[in-house]
Coordinates of C-alpha atoms in Angstrom, one line a residue:
Chain A
M1 CA 91.3 -95.6 27.1
S2 CA 91.7 -97.7 30.3
A3 CA 93.6 -97.3 33.5
A4 CA 96.1 -100.0 32.5
E5 CA 97.3 -98.1 29.4
T6 CA 97.9 -94.7 31.0
S7 CA 100.0 -93.8 34.0
G8 CA 97.6 -91.3 35.6
P9 CA 94.1 -92.1 37.1
E10 CA 91.0 -92.2 35.0
Y11 CA 88.4 -89.5 35.5
Y12 CA 84.7 -89.5 35.9
G13 CA 84.5 -85.8 35.4
L14 CA 85.3 -82.3 36.7
M15 CA 83.2 -80.8 39.5
A16 CA 82.7 -77.1 40.4
E17 CA 81.4 -75.9 43.7
F18 CA 79.1 -72.9 44.0
D19 CA 77.8 -70.9 46.9
N20 CA 74.1 -70.4 46.1
P21 CA 71.4 -71.8 43.9
D22 CA 71.1 -68.8 41.5
D23 CA 74.8 -69.1 40.8
L24 CA 74.5 -72.8 40.1
L25 CA 71.5 -72.2 37.8
A26 CA 73.2 -69.4 35.9
K27 CA 76.4 -71.4 35.5
T28 CA 74.6 -74.6 34.5
K29 CA 72.9 -72.6 31.7
K30 CA 76.3 -71.3 30.6
A31 CA 77.7 -74.9 30.5
Y32 CA 74.7 -76.0 28.5
N33 CA 75.0 -73.2 26.1
A34 CA 78.8 -74.0 25.7
G35 CA 77.6 -77.4 24.4
Y36 CA 78.1 -79.6 27.4
R37 CA 75.4 -82.3 27.7
H38 CA 76.7 -85.0 30.0
M39 CA 76.5 -83.2 33.3
D40 CA 74.7 -83.3 36.5
A41 CA 74.0 -80.7 39.2
Y42 CA 73.7 -81.3 43.0
A43 CA 71.9 -79.1 45.5
P44 CA 70.5 -79.6 49.0
F45 CA 67.0 -78.7 47.9
P46 CA 65.1 -78.6 44.6
V47 CA 66.2 -75.6 42.5
H48 CA 63.5 -74.3 40.1
G49 CA 64.6 -74.6 36.5
L50 CA 67.7 -76.7 37.1
G51 CA 66.3 -79.7 35.3
E52 CA 65.6 -77.6 32.2
A53 CA 69.0 -75.9 32.5
L54 CA 70.7 -79.3 32.4
G55 CA 68.7 -80.2 29.4
I56 CA 67.0 -83.1 31.1
K57 CA 64.1 -84.4 29.1
R58 CA 60.7 -85.2 30.6
N59 CA 60.6 -88.8 31.8
G60 CA 57.9 -91.3 32.1
V61 CA 57.3 -91.2 35.8
P62 CA 54.2 -88.9 35.7
Y63 CA 52.5 -91.4 33.3
I64 CA 53.4 -94.3 35.6
V65 CA 52.0 -92.4 38.6
L66 CA 48.8 -91.8 36.6
L67 CA 48.5 -95.4 35.7
G68 CA 49.0 -96.3 39.4
A69 CA 46.2 -93.9 40.4
V70 CA 43.8 -95.3 37.8
L71 CA 44.6 -99.0 38.7
G72 CA 44.4 -98.2 42.5
G73 CA 41.1 -96.4 42.1
L74 CA 39.6 -99.2 40.0
A75 CA 40.8 -101.8 42.4
G76 CA 39.4 -99.9 45.4
Y77 CA 36.0 -99.4 43.7
G78 CA 36.0 -102.9 42.3
L79 CA 36.6 -104.5 45.7
Q80 CA 33.7 -102.5 47.3
Y81 CA 31.4 -103.2 44.4
Y82 CA 32.3 -106.9 44.6
T83 CA 31.8 -107.2 48.3
S84 CA 28.6 -105.0 48.6
V85 CA 26.8 -105.8 45.4
L86 CA 27.9 -109.3 44.3
A87 CA 29.3 -111.3 47.2
Y88 CA 27.3 -110.0 50.2
P89 CA 24.4 -107.9 49.0
L90 CA 22.9 -106.4 52.3
N91 CA 20.2 -103.9 52.6
I92 CA 21.7 -101.2 54.9
G93 CA 19.2 -98.4 55.7
G94 CA 17.5 -98.8 52.4
R95 CA 20.5 -97.5 50.5
P96 CA 21.3 -98.8 47.0
L97 CA 23.8 -101.7 47.0
N98 CA 26.1 -99.7 44.7
S99 CA 26.3 -96.7 47.0
W100 CA 29.0 -94.7 45.1
P101 CA 29.2 -91.8 47.6
A102 CA 30.3 -94.2 50.4
F103 CA 32.7 -96.0 48.0
M104 CA 34.5 -92.8 47.1
V105 CA 36.6 -92.5 50.2
I106 CA 38.3 -95.9 49.7
T107 CA 38.5 -95.4 46.0
F108 CA 40.3 -92.2 46.5
E109 CA 42.7 -93.6 49.1
M110 CA 43.5 -96.6 46.9
A111 CA 44.2 -94.3 44.0
V112 CA 46.6 -92.4 46.2
L113 CA 48.2 -95.7 47.3
G114 CA 48.5 -97.0 43.8
A115 CA 50.0 -93.7 42.6
G116 CA 52.4 -93.6 45.5
I117 CA 53.6 -97.2 45.1
L118 CA 54.0 -97.1 41.3
G119 CA 55.6 -93.6 41.6
V120 CA 58.4 -94.9 43.8
V121 CA 58.8 -98.2 41.9
G122 CA 58.7 -96.4 38.5
M123 CA 61.2 -93.7 39.7
L124 CA 63.6 -96.4 41.0
A125 CA 63.2 -98.4 37.8
L126 CA 64.0 -95.4 35.6
N127 CA 66.8 -93.7 37.5
G128 CA 68.9 -96.8 38.5
L129 CA 68.7 -96.2 42.2
P130 CA 69.5 -97.4 44.8
K131 CA 73.2 -96.9 44.0
P132 CA 75.2 -97.1 47.2
Y133 CA 78.4 -95.9 45.6
H134 CA 79.1 -93.2 43.0
P135 CA 82.4 -91.7 41.9
V136 CA 81.3 -88.2 43.0
F137 CA 81.5 -89.4 46.6
R138 CA 85.3 -89.4 46.2
V139 CA 85.3 -85.6 46.4
P140 CA 85.5 -84.9 50.1
R141 CA 83.6 -81.6 49.9
F142 CA 80.7 -83.2 48.0
E143 CA 79.0 -84.1 51.3
L144 CA 78.2 -80.4 51.5
A145 CA 75.8 -80.9 48.7
S146 CA 73.3 -82.1 51.3
R147 CA 74.0 -79.1 53.5
D148 CA 74.6 -75.7 51.9
K149 CA 76.8 -76.0 48.8
F150 CA 75.9 -76.5 45.1
F151 CA 77.9 -78.6 42.7
L152 CA 78.0 -78.9 38.9
C153 CA 79.8 -81.9 37.5
I154 CA 80.7 -82.2 33.8
M155 CA 81.3 -85.9 33.0
E156 CA 84.3 -87.3 31.1
S157 CA 81.8 -89.1 28.9
D158 CA 80.7 -85.8 27.3
P159 CA 82.0 -85.7 23.7
Q160 CA 83.2 -82.2 24.3
F161 CA 85.1 -83.1 27.5
D162 CA 88.8 -82.2 27.6
M163 CA 90.6 -82.1 30.9
E164 CA 92.4 -78.9 30.2
K165 CA 89.7 -77.0 28.2
T166 CA 86.9 -78.0 30.5
R167 CA 88.9 -77.0 33.5
A168 CA 89.6 -73.6 31.9
F169 CA 85.9 -73.3 31.1
L170 CA 84.9 -74.1 34.7
E171 CA 87.5 -71.6 36.0
D172 CA 85.8 -68.9 33.9
L173 CA 82.6 -69.6 35.7
A174 CA 84.3 -68.4 38.9
P175 CA 83.3 -71.3 41.2
Q176 CA 84.5 -71.7 44.8
G177 CA 86.5 -74.7 43.9
I178 CA 87.1 -77.2 41.1
Y179 CA 87.7 -80.9 41.8
E180 CA 88.8 -83.8 39.7
V181 CA 86.4 -86.7 40.2
E182 CA 88.4 -89.9 39.8
Q183 CA 86.8 -92.9 38.2
D184 CA 87.6 -96.3 39.7
A185 CA 87.7 -99.7 38.3
T186 CA 84.7 -101.1 40.2
T187 CA 82.3 -98.4 39.1
K188 CA 83.6 -98.3 35.6
V189 CA 82.4 -101.9 35.1
Y190 CA 78.8 -101.0 36.0
D191 CA 78.7 -97.6 34.2
Chain B
M1 CA 57.4 -46.8 27.1
D2 CA 55.3 -49.8 28.1
Q3 CA 54.6 -48.5 31.5
T4 CA 52.3 -45.8 30.1
R5 CA 50.6 -48.3 27.8
L6 CA 49.8 -50.4 30.9
V7 CA 48.4 -47.4 32.7
S8 CA 46.3 -46.2 29.8
Q9 CA 44.9 -49.7 29.3
L10 CA 44.2 -50.1 33.0
N11 CA 42.4 -46.7 32.9
R12 CA 40.3 -47.8 30.0
I13 CA 39.3 -51.1 31.6
Q14 CA 38.6 -49.2 34.9
K15 CA 36.3 -46.8 33.1
I16 CA 34.5 -49.5 31.2
S17 CA 34.0 -51.6 34.3
L18 CA 32.6 -48.6 36.2
V19 CA 30.1 -47.9 33.4
V20 CA 29.1 -51.5 33.1
G21 CA 28.8 -51.8 36.8
I22 CA 26.6 -48.7 37.2
V23 CA 24.4 -49.5 34.2
A24 CA 23.9 -53.1 35.3
L25 CA 23.0 -52.1 38.8
V26 CA 20.6 -49.4 37.6
V27 CA 18.9 -51.9 35.3
G28 CA 18.9 -54.4 38.2
A29 CA 17.3 -51.8 40.4
G30 CA 14.5 -51.7 37.9
G31 CA 13.8 -55.2 39.1
L32 CA 13.1 -53.6 42.5
L33 CA 9.8 -52.3 41.1
T34 CA 8.7 -55.5 39.4
N35 CA 10.0 -58.3 41.7
R36 CA 11.3 -57.0 44.9
A37 CA 12.1 -60.4 46.5
Q38 CA 14.0 -61.5 43.4
F39 CA 16.1 -58.3 43.5
F40 CA 17.3 -59.0 47.0
Q41 CA 17.9 -62.7 46.3
S42 CA 19.9 -61.9 43.2
Y43 CA 21.8 -59.2 45.1
L44 CA 22.7 -61.6 47.8
L45 CA 24.0 -64.1 45.3
G46 CA 26.0 -61.4 43.4
Y47 CA 27.4 -59.9 46.6
I48 CA 28.6 -63.2 48.0
F49 CA 30.0 -64.2 44.7
V50 CA 31.9 -61.0 44.1
L51 CA 33.1 -60.6 47.7
S52 CA 34.6 -64.1 47.5
I53 CA 37.4 -62.6 45.3
P54 CA 38.8 -59.9 47.7
L55 CA 38.3 -62.2 50.7
G56 CA 40.4 -64.8 49.0
H57 CA 43.0 -62.2 48.2
L58 CA 43.2 -61.3 51.9
G59 CA 43.6 -64.9 53.0
I60 CA 46.3 -65.7 50.4
L61 CA 48.1 -62.5 51.2
M62 CA 48.4 -63.5 54.8
I63 CA 49.6 -67.0 53.8
H64 CA 52.2 -65.3 51.6
H65 CA 53.5 -63.2 54.6
L66 CA 53.7 -66.4 56.7
V67 CA 55.5 -68.7 54.2
G68 CA 57.3 -66.4 51.8
G69 CA 58.2 -67.8 48.4
K70 CA 58.7 -66.2 45.0
W71 CA 55.1 -66.7 43.9
G72 CA 53.9 -64.5 46.7
F73 CA 56.2 -61.6 45.9
S74 CA 55.0 -61.7 42.3
I75 CA 51.4 -61.3 43.1
R76 CA 51.6 -59.5 46.4
R77 CA 50.5 -56.1 45.1
I78 CA 47.6 -57.8 43.3
L79 CA 46.5 -59.5 46.5
E80 CA 46.9 -56.2 48.5
S81 CA 44.9 -54.3 46.0
G82 CA 42.1 -56.9 46.1
A83 CA 42.0 -57.0 49.9
M84 CA 42.0 -53.2 50.0
T85 CA 38.6 -53.1 48.2
L86 CA 37.0 -54.7 51.2
P87 CA 36.3 -51.5 53.1
V88 CA 34.3 -50.0 50.2
M89 CA 32.7 -53.4 49.4
A90 CA 31.3 -53.2 53.0
L91 CA 29.1 -50.3 51.9
L92 CA 27.6 -52.4 49.1
Y93 CA 26.3 -54.8 51.8
I94 CA 23.8 -52.1 52.9
P95 CA 21.0 -53.1 50.3
I96 CA 21.0 -56.6 51.8
I97 CA 20.2 -55.1 55.3
V98 CA 17.2 -53.4 53.6
G99 CA 16.1 -56.8 52.1
Y100 CA 16.5 -59.0 55.2
G101 CA 12.8 -59.6 55.3
Y102 CA 12.8 -61.0 51.8
L103 CA 15.8 -63.3 52.5
Y104 CA 15.8 -64.6 56.0
P105 CA 12.7 -66.4 57.4
W106 CA 13.9 -66.0 60.9
T107 CA 13.3 -62.2 60.7
D108 CA 9.6 -62.8 60.4
P109 CA 8.0 -62.9 63.9
A110 CA 5.1 -65.1 62.7
T111 CA 7.5 -67.8 61.4
V112 CA 9.5 -67.7 64.6
A113 CA 6.3 -67.9 66.7
E114 CA 5.4 -71.2 65.0
S115 CA 8.8 -72.8 65.4
H116 CA 10.1 -73.8 68.7
L117 CA 13.6 -74.3 67.2
L118 CA 13.7 -70.8 65.8
Q119 CA 12.7 -69.4 69.2
Y120 CA 15.6 -71.4 70.6
K121 CA 18.0 -69.9 68.0
E122 CA 16.7 -66.3 68.6
P123 CA 19.6 -65.2 70.8
W124 CA 21.9 -65.8 67.8
L125 CA 19.5 -65.2 64.9
N126 CA 18.1 -61.8 65.5
V127 CA 18.5 -58.7 63.3
P128 CA 20.4 -56.4 65.7
F129 CA 23.0 -59.0 66.6
F130 CA 23.1 -60.2 62.9
I131 CA 24.1 -56.6 61.9
V132 CA 26.6 -56.3 64.7
R133 CA 28.3 -59.5 63.6
T134 CA 28.4 -58.4 60.0
V135 CA 29.9 -55.0 61.1
I136 CA 32.5 -57.0 63.1
Y137 CA 33.4 -59.1 60.1
F138 CA 34.0 -56.1 57.9
I139 CA 36.0 -54.3 60.6
I140 CA 38.3 -57.3 61.0
W141 CA 38.7 -57.8 57.2
S142 CA 39.2 -54.1 56.5
G143 CA 41.6 -53.6 59.5
L144 CA 43.8 -56.5 58.3
A145 CA 43.7 -55.3 54.7
F146 CA 44.5 -51.7 55.8
L147 CA 47.5 -52.6 58.0
L148 CA 48.9 -55.2 55.5
N149 CA 48.7 -52.6 52.8
K150 CA 50.1 -49.7 54.9
W151 CA 53.1 -51.6 56.2
S152 CA 53.9 -53.2 52.9
L153 CA 54.0 -49.8 51.2
Q154 CA 56.1 -48.4 54.1
Q155 CA 58.5 -51.2 53.5
D156 CA 59.2 -49.9 49.9
K157 CA 60.8 -46.8 51.4
S158 CA 62.0 -48.1 54.7
D159 CA 65.7 -48.3 55.8
D160 CA 64.9 -51.3 58.0
P161 CA 62.7 -53.5 55.8
T162 CA 63.4 -56.6 57.9
A163 CA 61.6 -55.2 60.9
I164 CA 58.5 -54.6 58.7
T165 CA 58.6 -58.2 57.3
T166 CA 58.5 -59.4 60.9
R167 CA 55.6 -57.1 61.7
L168 CA 53.7 -58.3 58.6
K169 CA 54.3 -61.9 59.7
N170 CA 53.3 -61.2 63.3
L171 CA 50.0 -59.7 62.1
S172 CA 49.3 -62.4 59.6
A173 CA 49.5 -65.3 62.1
P174 CA 46.6 -64.2 64.3
G175 CA 45.1 -62.5 61.2
M176 CA 44.8 -65.9 59.5
I177 CA 43.0 -67.3 62.6
L178 CA 40.6 -64.4 62.7
F179 CA 40.1 -64.6 58.9
I180 CA 39.1 -68.3 59.0
L181 CA 36.7 -67.6 61.9
T182 CA 35.1 -64.6 60.4
T183 CA 34.7 -66.1 56.9
T184 CA 33.2 -69.2 58.4
F185 CA 30.7 -67.2 60.6
A186 CA 29.9 -64.9 57.7
A187 CA 29.1 -68.0 55.6
Y188 CA 26.9 -69.3 58.4
D189 CA 25.1 -66.0 58.8
W190 CA 24.7 -64.8 55.2
G191 CA 24.2 -68.2 53.5
M192 CA 23.3 -71.0 56.0
S193 CA 20.7 -69.0 57.9
L194 CA 18.7 -68.7 54.7
D195 CA 17.6 -72.2 55.8
P196 CA 17.6 -71.4 59.5
L197 CA 16.8 -75.0 60.6
W198 CA 19.5 -76.6 58.5
F199 CA 23.1 -76.9 59.7
S200 CA 26.5 -78.2 58.5
S201 CA 29.8 -77.5 60.0
M202 CA 31.5 -78.0 56.6
Y203 CA 29.6 -75.1 55.1
G204 CA 32.1 -72.4 56.1
V205 CA 35.0 -74.4 54.8
I206 CA 33.3 -74.8 51.4
F207 CA 33.0 -71.0 51.3
F208 CA 36.6 -70.1 52.1
A209 CA 37.9 -72.9 49.9
G210 CA 35.9 -71.2 47.1
H211 CA 37.3 -67.8 48.1
A212 CA 40.9 -69.2 47.6
V213 CA 40.0 -70.6 44.2
A214 CA 38.5 -67.2 43.1
A215 CA 41.6 -65.4 44.4
V216 CA 44.2 -67.5 42.7
A217 CA 42.2 -67.4 39.4
T218 CA 41.9 -63.6 39.4
A219 CA 45.6 -63.3 40.5
I220 CA 46.6 -65.4 37.5
L221 CA 44.5 -63.2 35.1
V222 CA 45.8 -59.9 36.5
A223 CA 49.4 -61.1 36.7
N224 CA 49.3 -62.2 33.1
F225 CA 47.7 -58.9 32.0
I226 CA 50.5 -56.9 33.6
A227 CA 53.3 -59.2 32.5
K228 CA 52.2 -58.8 28.9
R229 CA 52.5 -55.1 29.1
N230 CA 55.4 -54.5 31.5
Q231 CA 58.8 -56.1 30.9
K232 CA 60.2 -55.5 34.4
F233 CA 57.2 -57.3 35.9
A234 CA 57.4 -60.1 33.3
D235 CA 61.1 -60.6 34.1
R236 CA 60.2 -61.3 37.7
V237 CA 56.9 -63.1 37.1
D238 CA 58.2 -65.8 34.9
I239 CA 56.7 -69.1 33.8
Y240 CA 57.8 -70.8 37.0
V241 CA 55.6 -68.4 39.0
F242 CA 52.7 -69.2 36.8
N243 CA 53.5 -72.9 37.3
D244 CA 53.3 -72.3 41.1
L245 CA 50.0 -70.4 40.7
S246 CA 48.5 -73.2 38.7
N247 CA 49.6 -75.6 41.3
F248 CA 47.7 -73.5 43.8
L249 CA 44.7 -73.5 41.5
L250 CA 44.8 -77.3 41.3
A251 CA 45.3 -77.6 45.1
F252 CA 42.4 -75.2 45.9
V253 CA 40.0 -76.6 43.3
S254 CA 40.7 -80.1 44.8
F255 CA 40.3 -78.8 48.3
W256 CA 37.0 -77.2 47.4
A257 CA 35.8 -80.4 45.8
Y258 CA 37.0 -82.4 48.7
V259 CA 35.1 -80.4 51.4
S260 CA 32.0 -80.1 49.2
F261 CA 32.0 -83.9 48.8
S262 CA 32.7 -84.4 52.5
Q263 CA 29.6 -82.4 53.4
Y264 CA 27.6 -84.4 50.9
L265 CA 28.9 -87.8 52.1
I266 CA 28.3 -87.1 55.8
I267 CA 24.8 -85.9 55.2
W268 CA 24.0 -88.6 52.7
A269 CA 25.3 -91.3 55.0
S270 CA 23.5 -90.1 58.1
N271 CA 20.3 -89.5 56.0
L272 CA 18.6 -87.5 58.7
P273 CA 15.4 -85.6 57.9
E274 CA 16.7 -82.3 59.3
T275 CA 19.9 -82.2 57.1
I276 CA 19.2 -84.4 54.1
T277 CA 16.4 -82.0 52.9
W278 CA 19.0 -79.5 51.8
Y279 CA 20.4 -82.1 49.3
V280 CA 16.9 -83.5 48.4
V281 CA 16.0 -80.0 47.1
R282 CA 19.3 -79.5 45.3
T283 CA 19.5 -82.8 43.5
Q284 CA 16.2 -82.9 41.6
N285 CA 13.6 -80.9 39.7
G286 CA 16.3 -79.3 37.6
W287 CA 18.7 -78.3 40.4
Q288 CA 20.7 -81.5 39.7
V289 CA 21.9 -79.8 36.5
P290 CA 24.1 -77.2 38.2
A291 CA 25.1 -79.9 40.7
T292 CA 26.3 -82.2 38.0
M293 CA 28.0 -79.2 36.2
L294 CA 30.0 -78.6 39.4
I295 CA 31.2 -82.2 39.7
F296 CA 32.3 -82.5 36.1
L297 CA 33.0 -79.0 34.8
G298 CA 33.8 -77.4 38.2
F299 CA 36.1 -80.1 39.5
A300 CA 37.0 -82.9 37.0
V301 CA 37.9 -80.8 34.0
P302 CA 40.2 -78.3 35.8
F303 CA 41.6 -81.1 37.8
A304 CA 42.5 -83.3 34.8
L305 CA 43.9 -80.4 32.8
L306 CA 46.0 -79.1 35.7
L307 CA 47.7 -82.5 36.3
S308 CA 50.0 -82.0 33.4
R309 CA 53.0 -79.7 33.8
K310 CA 52.8 -78.8 30.1
N311 CA 49.3 -77.4 30.7
K312 CA 50.3 -75.6 33.8
R313 CA 52.9 -73.7 31.8
N314 CA 50.5 -73.1 28.9
I315 CA 49.5 -69.5 29.6
K316 CA 46.6 -69.4 27.1
L317 CA 45.1 -72.5 28.6
L318 CA 45.7 -71.2 32.1
I319 CA 43.9 -67.9 31.3
G320 CA 40.9 -69.9 29.9
L321 CA 40.9 -72.1 32.9
S322 CA 41.0 -69.2 35.3
V323 CA 38.0 -67.6 33.6
W324 CA 36.2 -70.9 33.6
V325 CA 36.9 -71.6 37.3
L326 CA 35.5 -68.1 38.1
V327 CA 32.3 -68.9 36.2
M328 CA 32.1 -72.1 38.2
R329 CA 32.4 -70.1 41.4
Y330 CA 29.2 -68.4 40.3
V331 CA 27.5 -71.7 39.6
D332 CA 28.6 -73.0 43.0
F333 CA 27.1 -70.1 44.9
F334 CA 24.0 -70.2 42.7
W335 CA 23.5 -73.8 43.5
I336 CA 24.2 -73.4 47.2
L337 CA 22.0 -70.3 47.7
M338 CA 19.2 -70.0 45.2
P339 CA 17.4 -73.4 45.6
T340 CA 16.3 -72.1 49.0
F341 CA 14.1 -69.6 47.3
S342 CA 12.7 -72.1 44.8
P343 CA 12.8 -75.5 46.4
Y344 CA 10.3 -77.2 44.1
G345 CA 12.1 -76.6 40.8
F346 CA 14.9 -74.9 39.0
Y347 CA 14.4 -71.2 38.5
F348 CA 16.6 -68.6 36.8
H349 CA 15.8 -64.9 36.8
W350 CA 17.7 -62.5 34.6
L351 CA 18.5 -60.4 37.7
N352 CA 20.7 -63.3 38.8
L353 CA 23.0 -62.4 35.9
V354 CA 22.6 -58.6 35.8
I355 CA 23.3 -57.8 39.4
P356 CA 26.4 -60.0 39.8
V357 CA 27.8 -58.4 36.6
G358 CA 27.1 -55.0 38.1
L359 CA 28.7 -55.8 41.4
A360 CA 31.7 -57.3 39.6
G361 CA 32.1 -54.2 37.5
I362 CA 32.1 -52.0 40.6
W363 CA 34.6 -54.3 42.3
L364 CA 37.0 -54.3 39.2
F365 CA 36.8 -50.5 39.2
L366 CA 37.8 -50.4 42.9
F367 CA 40.5 -53.0 42.4
I368 CA 42.2 -51.2 39.5
R369 CA 42.0 -48.0 41.4
Q370 CA 44.0 -49.7 44.2
L371 CA 46.4 -51.4 41.9
K372 CA 47.4 -48.2 40.1
G373 CA 48.3 -46.5 43.3
K374 CA 51.1 -48.9 44.1
P375 CA 54.5 -50.0 42.7
L376 CA 53.8 -53.3 40.9
L377 CA 56.5 -55.2 42.9
A378 CA 57.3 -55.2 46.6
Q379 CA 61.0 -54.9 45.8
N380 CA 62.3 -53.7 49.2
D381 CA 61.3 -56.8 51.0
P382 CA 64.5 -58.5 52.1
R383 CA 63.1 -61.8 51.1
F384 CA 62.3 -60.6 47.6
H385 CA 65.7 -60.9 45.9
E386 CA 66.9 -63.9 47.8
A387 CA 63.7 -66.0 48.0
A388 CA 65.8 -69.1 47.2
V389 CA 68.8 -68.2 49.3
H390 CA 66.4 -67.5 52.2
E391 CA 65.1 -71.0 52.0
L392 CA 68.7 -72.3 52.0
K393 CA 69.5 -70.4 55.2
E394 CA 66.5 -72.0 56.9
V395 CA 67.6 -75.4 55.7
A396 CA 71.1 -74.8 57.1
A397 CA 69.7 -73.4 60.3
H398 CA 67.8 -76.6 61.0
E399 CA 70.9 -78.7 61.0

């Protein structure tokens, strides 16, 4: 179905607004139990258990971060080993050339740096950000998702999605508001 | 009902721990006849190791009052019970006073007369002032524990619980400062002055980092024990709380390793005779075995295991790890304190095991006695039900 064939607008999904995180969490669980899978929830701060309630599977970021930490640590130790043992072997206060206690600080810092960089890069690579525009921005009240409101959006792409039935389902969840999220041609192309 | 099952099992453990405690201490007291110095050395080790747990409870309880959060409400009564054992634990310090002469070289006038530095330190290191300081530490710890317990229990029945939350917060802020100062100075007095010429400003931090590890590990063990036997508690203390607690365990184990290594790095790098000797003694002639254990088994293994979220939510693993970390607390204190008495080679006496077990038994008895006397959850705290909503209000208030 495309916008050209129908008279009305195309929809990205249906969005419900909630007042507090417990409500959002409980209602998200209900939606999941009702069989909805293509959905997303929005909150101003991390809500414990929301990821599990949405059925989000674990992703690869932790392993990428671990890889970054190991590579960073090895690079840090390697650089110091190379400079102090191979390239410029100097006797400093009679200490061994490979003075691991002294090398630990930079090794640790480099591990943190590697983990941080690969964490950000890996996260961006896996989640498709930065994304300057998204259909949910068309809902005027959605800006409250970064203040004090909580939103659950069931996407049109969900096999179980039906404008009437899904709206009725969301109404049963007693939200503070239900909004139709319109799809537009430009985003449709990239989705 | 499961409530009675919990109480009867707690009663049984309480009885067993009292019997084990008394028997072990009586057997240990036998050592008093054969090897008096060893008795007091082992007693000091056992006492510092066991006291580490309630001290950690007191510190984490005050952090909870200051920052809130669901994890804190879940284990608050456990922490309060632990902290409340401190007044009685103070009495168990008395045998150490009797044994000062076997422990602290600066109590011996002949040693002081030979050392100009010890004469210089005499205004601080003398027995009367040492006892006065110890009494002050216990008064501060007991006073904080007593007030935090009293107000928290009042809050359960209060019509105006918000006022009590504020009062608990207002005490905890200066309380935390006092706590850090007193635990640091207690570590300097009880532990560092065993080598009266040696000094390290990191020493106290290593101690209270260890207290925090011990407190989180015991809180995990007790919370799991109760959650398995009490459904209402289990509903509240869910897997996310255990996830939070294992995050704390990871953080505090890392912190302890970080400060322990910092002390080593600074002393190793400066390589000065007056400080490096401490590590020279502790890294050879057998003492390097507990040192290596601490690096790999005390830090690396818990650290690597706790990185994964799957492991943090694996209760069985978490229980094993908590017990393991507590064993490592003992190894850490053993390695810090005992080489002083046997600098030329590793030495382990059976009293080093029997007396800590005895003191731990007595402590567990006192702890369960406290725990049984309270409701298991601090339900009337206004922050309890709305831990998450509370955070939201603070987020909104900042904008």
